[in-house]
Short mmCIF file of N, CA and C in Angstrom, two decimals:
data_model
loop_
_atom_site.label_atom_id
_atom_site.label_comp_id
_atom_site.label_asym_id
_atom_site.label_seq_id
_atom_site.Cartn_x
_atom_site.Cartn_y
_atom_site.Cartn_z
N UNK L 215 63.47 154.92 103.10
CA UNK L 215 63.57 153.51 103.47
C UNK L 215 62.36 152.77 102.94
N UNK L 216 62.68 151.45 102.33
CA UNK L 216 61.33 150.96 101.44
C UNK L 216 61.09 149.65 102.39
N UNK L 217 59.73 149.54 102.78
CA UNK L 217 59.74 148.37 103.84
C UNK L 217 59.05 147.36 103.11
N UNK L 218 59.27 145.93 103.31
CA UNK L 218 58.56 145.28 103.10
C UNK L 218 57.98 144.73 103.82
N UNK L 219 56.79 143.78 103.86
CA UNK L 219 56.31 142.83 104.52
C UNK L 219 56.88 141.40 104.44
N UNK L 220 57.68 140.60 105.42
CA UNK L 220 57.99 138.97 104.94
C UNK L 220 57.12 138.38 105.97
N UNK L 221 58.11 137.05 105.72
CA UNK L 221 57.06 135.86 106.52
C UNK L 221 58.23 135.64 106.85
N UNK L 222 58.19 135.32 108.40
CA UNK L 222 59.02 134.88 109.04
C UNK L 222 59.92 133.22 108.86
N UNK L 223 58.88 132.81 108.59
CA UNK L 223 59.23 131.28 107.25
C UNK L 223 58.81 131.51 106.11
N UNK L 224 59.88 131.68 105.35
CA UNK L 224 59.77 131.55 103.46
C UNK L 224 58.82 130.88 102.93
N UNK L 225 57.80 130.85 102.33
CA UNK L 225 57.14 130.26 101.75
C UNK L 225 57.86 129.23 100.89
N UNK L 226 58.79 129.34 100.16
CA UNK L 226 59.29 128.50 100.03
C UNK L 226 60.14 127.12 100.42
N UNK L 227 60.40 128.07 101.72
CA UNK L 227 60.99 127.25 102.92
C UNK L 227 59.75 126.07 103.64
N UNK L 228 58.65 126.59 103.75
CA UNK L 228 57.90 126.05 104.18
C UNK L 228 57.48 125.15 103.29
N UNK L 229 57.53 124.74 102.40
CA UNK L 229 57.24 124.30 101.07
C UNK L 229 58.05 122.75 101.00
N UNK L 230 58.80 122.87 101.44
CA UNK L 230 60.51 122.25 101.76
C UNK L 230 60.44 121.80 102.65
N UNK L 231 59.64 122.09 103.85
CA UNK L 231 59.71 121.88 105.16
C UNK L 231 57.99 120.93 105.50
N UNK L 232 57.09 120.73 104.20
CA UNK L 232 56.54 120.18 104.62
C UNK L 232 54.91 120.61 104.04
N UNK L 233 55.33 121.81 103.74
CA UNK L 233 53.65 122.85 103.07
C UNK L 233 53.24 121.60 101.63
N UNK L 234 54.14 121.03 101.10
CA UNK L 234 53.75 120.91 99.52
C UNK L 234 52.59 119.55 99.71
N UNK L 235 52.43 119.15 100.55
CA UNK L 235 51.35 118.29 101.16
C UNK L 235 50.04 119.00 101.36
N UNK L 236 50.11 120.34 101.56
CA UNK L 236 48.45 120.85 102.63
C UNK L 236 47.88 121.13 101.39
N UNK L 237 46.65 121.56 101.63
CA UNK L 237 45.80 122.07 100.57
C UNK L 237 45.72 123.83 100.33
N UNK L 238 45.30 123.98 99.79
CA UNK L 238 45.05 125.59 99.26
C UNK L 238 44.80 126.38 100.34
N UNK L 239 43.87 125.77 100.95
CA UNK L 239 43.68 126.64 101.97
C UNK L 239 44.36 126.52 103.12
N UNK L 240 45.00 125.87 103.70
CA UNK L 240 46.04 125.60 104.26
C UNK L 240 47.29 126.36 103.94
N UNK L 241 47.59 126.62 103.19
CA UNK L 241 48.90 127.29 101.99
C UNK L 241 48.35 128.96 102.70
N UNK L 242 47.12 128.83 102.16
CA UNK L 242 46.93 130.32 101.95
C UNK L 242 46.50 131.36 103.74
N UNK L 243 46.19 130.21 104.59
CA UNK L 243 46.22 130.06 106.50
C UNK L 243 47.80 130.38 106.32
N UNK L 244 48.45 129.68 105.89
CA UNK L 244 49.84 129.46 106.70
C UNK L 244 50.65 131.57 105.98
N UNK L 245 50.33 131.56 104.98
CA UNK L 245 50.97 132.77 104.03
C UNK L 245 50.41 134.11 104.99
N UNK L 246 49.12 133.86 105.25
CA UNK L 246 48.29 134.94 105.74
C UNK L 246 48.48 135.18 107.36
N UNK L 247 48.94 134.72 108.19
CA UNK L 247 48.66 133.76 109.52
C UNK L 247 49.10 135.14 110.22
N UNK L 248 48.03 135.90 110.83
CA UNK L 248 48.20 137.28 111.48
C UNK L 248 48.66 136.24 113.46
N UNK L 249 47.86 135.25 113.63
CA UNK L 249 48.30 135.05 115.11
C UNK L 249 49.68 134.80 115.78
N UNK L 250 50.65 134.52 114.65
CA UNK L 250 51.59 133.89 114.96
C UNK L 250 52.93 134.54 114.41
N UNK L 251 53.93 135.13 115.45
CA UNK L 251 55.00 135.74 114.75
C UNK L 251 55.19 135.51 113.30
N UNK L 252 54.65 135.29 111.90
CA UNK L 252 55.02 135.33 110.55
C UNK L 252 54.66 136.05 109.97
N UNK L 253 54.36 137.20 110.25
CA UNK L 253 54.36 138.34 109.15
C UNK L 253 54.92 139.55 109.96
N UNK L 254 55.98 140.09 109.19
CA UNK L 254 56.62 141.41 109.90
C UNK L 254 57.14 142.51 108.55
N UNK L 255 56.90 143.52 109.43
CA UNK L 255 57.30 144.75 108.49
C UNK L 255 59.03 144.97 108.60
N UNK L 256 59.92 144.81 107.62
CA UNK L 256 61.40 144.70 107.30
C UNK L 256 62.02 145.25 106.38
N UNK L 257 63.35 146.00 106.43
CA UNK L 257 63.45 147.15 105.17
C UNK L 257 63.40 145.71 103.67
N UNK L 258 63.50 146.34 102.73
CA UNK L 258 63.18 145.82 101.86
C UNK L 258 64.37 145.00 101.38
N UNK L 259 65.65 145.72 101.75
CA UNK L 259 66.99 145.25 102.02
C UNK L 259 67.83 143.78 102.55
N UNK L 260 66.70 143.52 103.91
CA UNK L 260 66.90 142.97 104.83
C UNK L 260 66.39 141.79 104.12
N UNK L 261 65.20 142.00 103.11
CA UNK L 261 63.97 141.26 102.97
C UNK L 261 64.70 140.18 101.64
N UNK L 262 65.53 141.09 100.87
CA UNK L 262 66.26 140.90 100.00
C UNK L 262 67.09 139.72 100.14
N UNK L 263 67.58 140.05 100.71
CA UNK L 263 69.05 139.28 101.42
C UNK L 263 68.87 138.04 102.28
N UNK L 264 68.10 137.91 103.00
CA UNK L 264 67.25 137.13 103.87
C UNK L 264 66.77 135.80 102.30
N UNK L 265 65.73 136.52 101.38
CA UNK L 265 65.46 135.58 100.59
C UNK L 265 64.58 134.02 101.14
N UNK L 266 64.74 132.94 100.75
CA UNK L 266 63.56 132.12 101.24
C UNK L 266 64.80 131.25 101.99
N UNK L 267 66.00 131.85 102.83
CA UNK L 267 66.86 130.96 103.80
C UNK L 267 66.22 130.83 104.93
N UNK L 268 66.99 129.15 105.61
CA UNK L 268 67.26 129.42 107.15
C UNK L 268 67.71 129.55 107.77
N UNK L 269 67.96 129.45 108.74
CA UNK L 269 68.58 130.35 109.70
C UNK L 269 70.26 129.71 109.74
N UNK L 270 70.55 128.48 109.28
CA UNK L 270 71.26 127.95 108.76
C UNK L 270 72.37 128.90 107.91
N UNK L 271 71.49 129.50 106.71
CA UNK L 271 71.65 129.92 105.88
C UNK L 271 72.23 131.73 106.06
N UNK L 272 70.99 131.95 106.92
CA UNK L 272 70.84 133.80 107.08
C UNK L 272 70.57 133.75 108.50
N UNK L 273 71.24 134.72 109.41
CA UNK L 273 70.75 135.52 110.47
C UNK L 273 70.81 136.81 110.30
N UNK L 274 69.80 137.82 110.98
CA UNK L 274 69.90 139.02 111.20
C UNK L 274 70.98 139.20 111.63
N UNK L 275 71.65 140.63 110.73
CA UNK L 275 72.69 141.45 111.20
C UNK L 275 73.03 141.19 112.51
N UNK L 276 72.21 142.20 112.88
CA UNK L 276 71.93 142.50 114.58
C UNK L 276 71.92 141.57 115.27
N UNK L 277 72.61 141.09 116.13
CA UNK L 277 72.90 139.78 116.94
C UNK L 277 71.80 139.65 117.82
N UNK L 278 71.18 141.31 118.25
CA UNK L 278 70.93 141.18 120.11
C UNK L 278 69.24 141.18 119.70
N UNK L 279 69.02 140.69 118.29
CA UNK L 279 67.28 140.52 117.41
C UNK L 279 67.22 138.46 117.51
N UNK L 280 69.00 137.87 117.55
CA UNK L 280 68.98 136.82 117.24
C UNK L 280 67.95 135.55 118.00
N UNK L 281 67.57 136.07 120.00
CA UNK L 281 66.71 135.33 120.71
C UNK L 281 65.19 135.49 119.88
N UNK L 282 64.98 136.63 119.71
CA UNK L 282 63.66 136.52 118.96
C UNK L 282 63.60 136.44 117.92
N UNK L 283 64.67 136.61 116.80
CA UNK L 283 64.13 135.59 115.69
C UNK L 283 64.31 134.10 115.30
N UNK L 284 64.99 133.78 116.21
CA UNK L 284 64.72 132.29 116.57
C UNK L 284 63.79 131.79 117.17
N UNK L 285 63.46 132.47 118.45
CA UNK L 285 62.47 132.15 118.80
C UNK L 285 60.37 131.77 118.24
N UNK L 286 60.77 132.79 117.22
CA UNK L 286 59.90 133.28 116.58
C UNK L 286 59.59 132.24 115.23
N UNK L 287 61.31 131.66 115.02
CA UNK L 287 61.27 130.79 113.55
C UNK L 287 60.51 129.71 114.55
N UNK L 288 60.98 128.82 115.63
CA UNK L 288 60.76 127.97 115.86
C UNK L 288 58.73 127.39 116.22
N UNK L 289 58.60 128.91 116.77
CA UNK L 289 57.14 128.99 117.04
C UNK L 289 56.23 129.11 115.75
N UNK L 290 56.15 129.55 114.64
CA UNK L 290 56.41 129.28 113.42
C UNK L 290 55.93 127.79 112.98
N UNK L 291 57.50 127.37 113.18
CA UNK L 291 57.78 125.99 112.63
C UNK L 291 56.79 124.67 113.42
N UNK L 292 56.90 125.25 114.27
CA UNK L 292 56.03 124.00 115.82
C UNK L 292 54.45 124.15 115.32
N UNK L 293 53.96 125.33 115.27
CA UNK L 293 52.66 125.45 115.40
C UNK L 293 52.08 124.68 114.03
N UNK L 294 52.89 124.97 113.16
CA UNK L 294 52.70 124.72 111.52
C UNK L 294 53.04 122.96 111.27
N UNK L 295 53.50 122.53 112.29
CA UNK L 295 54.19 121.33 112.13
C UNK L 295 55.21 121.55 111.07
N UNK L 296 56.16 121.85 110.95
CA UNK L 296 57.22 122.09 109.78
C UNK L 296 58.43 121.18 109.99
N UNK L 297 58.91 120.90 109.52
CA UNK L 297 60.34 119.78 109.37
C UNK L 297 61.45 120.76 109.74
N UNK L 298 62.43 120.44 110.19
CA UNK L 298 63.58 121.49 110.80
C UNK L 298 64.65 120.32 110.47
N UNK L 299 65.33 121.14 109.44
CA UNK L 299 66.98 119.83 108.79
C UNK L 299 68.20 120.05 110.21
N UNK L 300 68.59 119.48 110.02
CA UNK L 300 69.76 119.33 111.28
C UNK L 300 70.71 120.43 111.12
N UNK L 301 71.10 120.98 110.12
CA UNK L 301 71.23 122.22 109.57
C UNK L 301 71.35 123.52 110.59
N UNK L 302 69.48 123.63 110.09
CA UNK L 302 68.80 124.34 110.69
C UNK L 302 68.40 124.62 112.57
N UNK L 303 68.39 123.46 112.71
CA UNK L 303 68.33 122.97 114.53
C UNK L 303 69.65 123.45 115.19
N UNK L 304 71.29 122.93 114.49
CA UNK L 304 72.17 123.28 114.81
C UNK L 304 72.31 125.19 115.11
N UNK L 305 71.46 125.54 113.62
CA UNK L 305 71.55 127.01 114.20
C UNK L 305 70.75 127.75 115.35
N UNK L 306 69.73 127.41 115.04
CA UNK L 306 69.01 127.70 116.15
C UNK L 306 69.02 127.73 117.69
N UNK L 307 69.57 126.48 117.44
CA UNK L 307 70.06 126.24 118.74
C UNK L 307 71.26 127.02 119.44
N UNK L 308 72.47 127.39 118.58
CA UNK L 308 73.39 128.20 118.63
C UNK L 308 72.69 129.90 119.27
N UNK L 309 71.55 130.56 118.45
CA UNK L 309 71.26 131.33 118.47
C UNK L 309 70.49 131.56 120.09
N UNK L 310 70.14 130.44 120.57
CA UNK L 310 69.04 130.10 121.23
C UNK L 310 69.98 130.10 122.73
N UNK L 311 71.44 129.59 122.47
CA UNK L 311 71.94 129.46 123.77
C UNK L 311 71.94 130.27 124.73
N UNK L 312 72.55 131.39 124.67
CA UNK L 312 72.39 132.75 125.66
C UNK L 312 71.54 133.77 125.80
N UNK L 313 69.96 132.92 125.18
CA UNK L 313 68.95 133.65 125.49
C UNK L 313 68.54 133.68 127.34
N UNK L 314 68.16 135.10 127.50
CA UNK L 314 67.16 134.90 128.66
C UNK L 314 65.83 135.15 128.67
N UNK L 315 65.42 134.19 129.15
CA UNK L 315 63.47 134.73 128.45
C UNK L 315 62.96 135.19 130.28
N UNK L 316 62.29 135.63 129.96
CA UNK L 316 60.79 136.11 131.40
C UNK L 316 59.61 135.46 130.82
N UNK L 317 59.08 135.23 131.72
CA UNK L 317 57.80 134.88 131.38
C UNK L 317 57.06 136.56 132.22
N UNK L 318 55.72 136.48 131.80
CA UNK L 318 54.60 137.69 132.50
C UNK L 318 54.41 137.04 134.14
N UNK L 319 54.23 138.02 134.74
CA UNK L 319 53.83 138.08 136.34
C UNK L 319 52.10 137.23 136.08
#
Protein backbone atom coordinates (compact mmCIF):
# COMPACT_ATOMS: atom_id res chain seq x y z
CA UNK A 1 0.00 0.00 0.00
CA UNK A 2 1.69 3.40 -1.12
CA UNK A 3 0.57 6.28 1.21
CA UNK A 4 0.58 9.62 0.56
CA UNK A 5 0.51 12.72 2.41
CA UNK A 6 -2.54 15.39 1.20
CA UNK A 7 -3.94 18.50 2.41
CA UNK A 8 -7.13 18.34 3.41
CA UNK A 9 -7.83 21.56 1.09
CA UNK A 10 -6.14 21.29 -2.34
CA UNK A 11 -3.81 23.73 -2.77
CA UNK A 12 -5.24 24.43 -5.61
CA UNK A 13 -8.54 24.62 -4.22
CA UNK A 14 -7.37 27.00 -1.86
CA UNK A 15 -5.97 29.03 -4.52
CA UNK A 16 -9.61 29.36 -5.93
CA UNK A 17 -10.95 29.85 -2.72
CA UNK A 18 -8.99 32.82 -1.95
CA UNK A 19 -4.92 31.82 -1.35
CA UNK A 20 -3.94 33.71 -4.79
CA UNK A 21 -4.07 37.03 -2.72
CA UNK A 22 -1.62 35.96 0.45
CA UNK A 23 1.93 36.18 0.22
CA UNK A 24 4.63 33.45 0.15
CA UNK A 25 4.66 32.98 3.32
CA UNK A 26 1.28 32.71 3.92
CA UNK A 27 1.01 30.06 0.91
CA UNK A 28 3.75 28.24 2.42
CA UNK A 29 1.79 28.52 6.59
CA UNK A 30 -1.26 27.42 4.87
CA UNK A 31 0.64 24.12 2.68
CA UNK A 32 2.64 23.29 5.86
CA UNK A 33 -0.09 23.96 8.67
CA UNK A 34 0.67 20.91 11.24
CA UNK A 35 -2.20 22.65 13.85
CA UNK A 36 -5.07 22.21 11.89
CA UNK A 37 -6.76 19.05 10.40
CA UNK A 38 -4.74 19.65 6.73
CA UNK A 39 -2.29 17.33 6.44
CA UNK A 40 -3.11 13.54 6.56
CA UNK A 41 -1.52 10.33 5.67
CA UNK A 42 -3.98 8.61 2.64
CA UNK A 43 -3.40 5.63 0.29
CA UNK A 44 -2.02 7.13 -2.65
CA UNK A 45 -5.18 5.93 -4.48
CA UNK A 46 -7.52 7.83 -2.49
CA UNK A 47 -5.05 10.78 -2.96
CA UNK A 48 -5.36 10.24 -6.68
CA UNK A 49 -8.85 10.36 -7.14
CA UNK A 50 -9.67 12.94 -4.59
CA UNK A 51 -7.24 15.32 -6.80
CA UNK A 52 -7.58 19.22 -5.98
CA UNK A 53 -11.87 18.62 -5.64
CA UNK A 54 -14.54 19.63 -3.27
CA UNK A 55 -16.48 18.06 -1.57
CA UNK A 56 -18.97 19.05 -4.14
CA UNK A 57 -16.96 17.29 -6.41
CA UNK A 58 -15.39 14.12 -4.25
CA UNK A 59 -16.39 12.43 -0.99
CA UNK A 60 -14.71 9.65 0.71
CA UNK A 61 -15.80 6.23 -0.19
CA UNK A 62 -16.56 5.44 3.26
CA UNK A 63 -19.63 7.29 4.27
CA UNK A 64 -19.24 6.75 8.20
CA UNK A 65 -15.37 9.13 7.57
CA UNK A 66 -18.07 11.67 5.88
CA UNK A 67 -18.79 13.82 9.66
CA UNK A 68 -15.11 14.23 9.89
CA UNK A 69 -14.13 15.03 6.70
CA UNK A 70 -16.38 17.67 6.53
CA UNK A 71 -15.92 18.67 9.51
CA UNK A 72 -12.38 18.94 9.08
CA UNK A 73 -12.84 20.72 5.36
CA UNK A 74 -14.82 23.33 7.04
CA UNK A 75 -12.31 23.98 10.01
CA UNK A 76 -9.76 24.26 7.34
CA UNK A 77 -11.72 26.62 5.38
CA UNK A 78 -12.89 29.00 8.56
CA UNK A 79 -9.56 29.24 10.13
CA UNK A 80 -7.86 30.10 6.67
CA UNK A 81 -10.68 32.42 5.81
CA UNK A 82 -11.41 30.52 2.48
CA UNK A 83 -14.48 31.20 0.16
CA UNK A 84 -16.95 28.14 0.12
CA UNK A 85 -19.12 28.22 -3.58
CA UNK A 86 -22.70 27.27 -2.92
CA UNK A 87 -21.72 24.13 -4.53
CA UNK A 88 -19.62 23.27 -1.99
CA UNK A 89 -21.84 24.48 1.25
CA UNK A 90 -24.74 22.47 -0.34
CA UNK A 91 -22.42 19.46 0.17
CA UNK A 92 -21.26 19.86 3.20
CA UNK A 93 -24.00 20.54 4.61
CA UNK A 94 -25.62 17.31 3.26
CA UNK A 95 -22.66 15.48 4.77
CA UNK A 96 -22.95 17.42 7.96
CA UNK A 97 -26.71 16.54 8.58
CA UNK A 98 -26.68 13.29 10.60
CA UNK A 99 -23.65 14.04 12.31
CA UNK A 100 -23.46 13.55 16.12
CA UNK A 101 -20.66 15.37 17.71
CA UNK A 102 -19.62 15.17 21.80
CA UNK A 103 -17.87 17.60 23.01
CA UNK A 104 -14.92 16.47 26.07
CA UNK A 105 -16.19 16.25 29.78
Amino acid sequence: LQVDIDHMVPLANAWRSGADEWNDKDRSDFANDLDRPQLFAVSARSNRSKGDQDPSQWKPANREYWCQYAGDWVAVKHHWKLSVTAAEKTALTGMLEDCTWTSAP
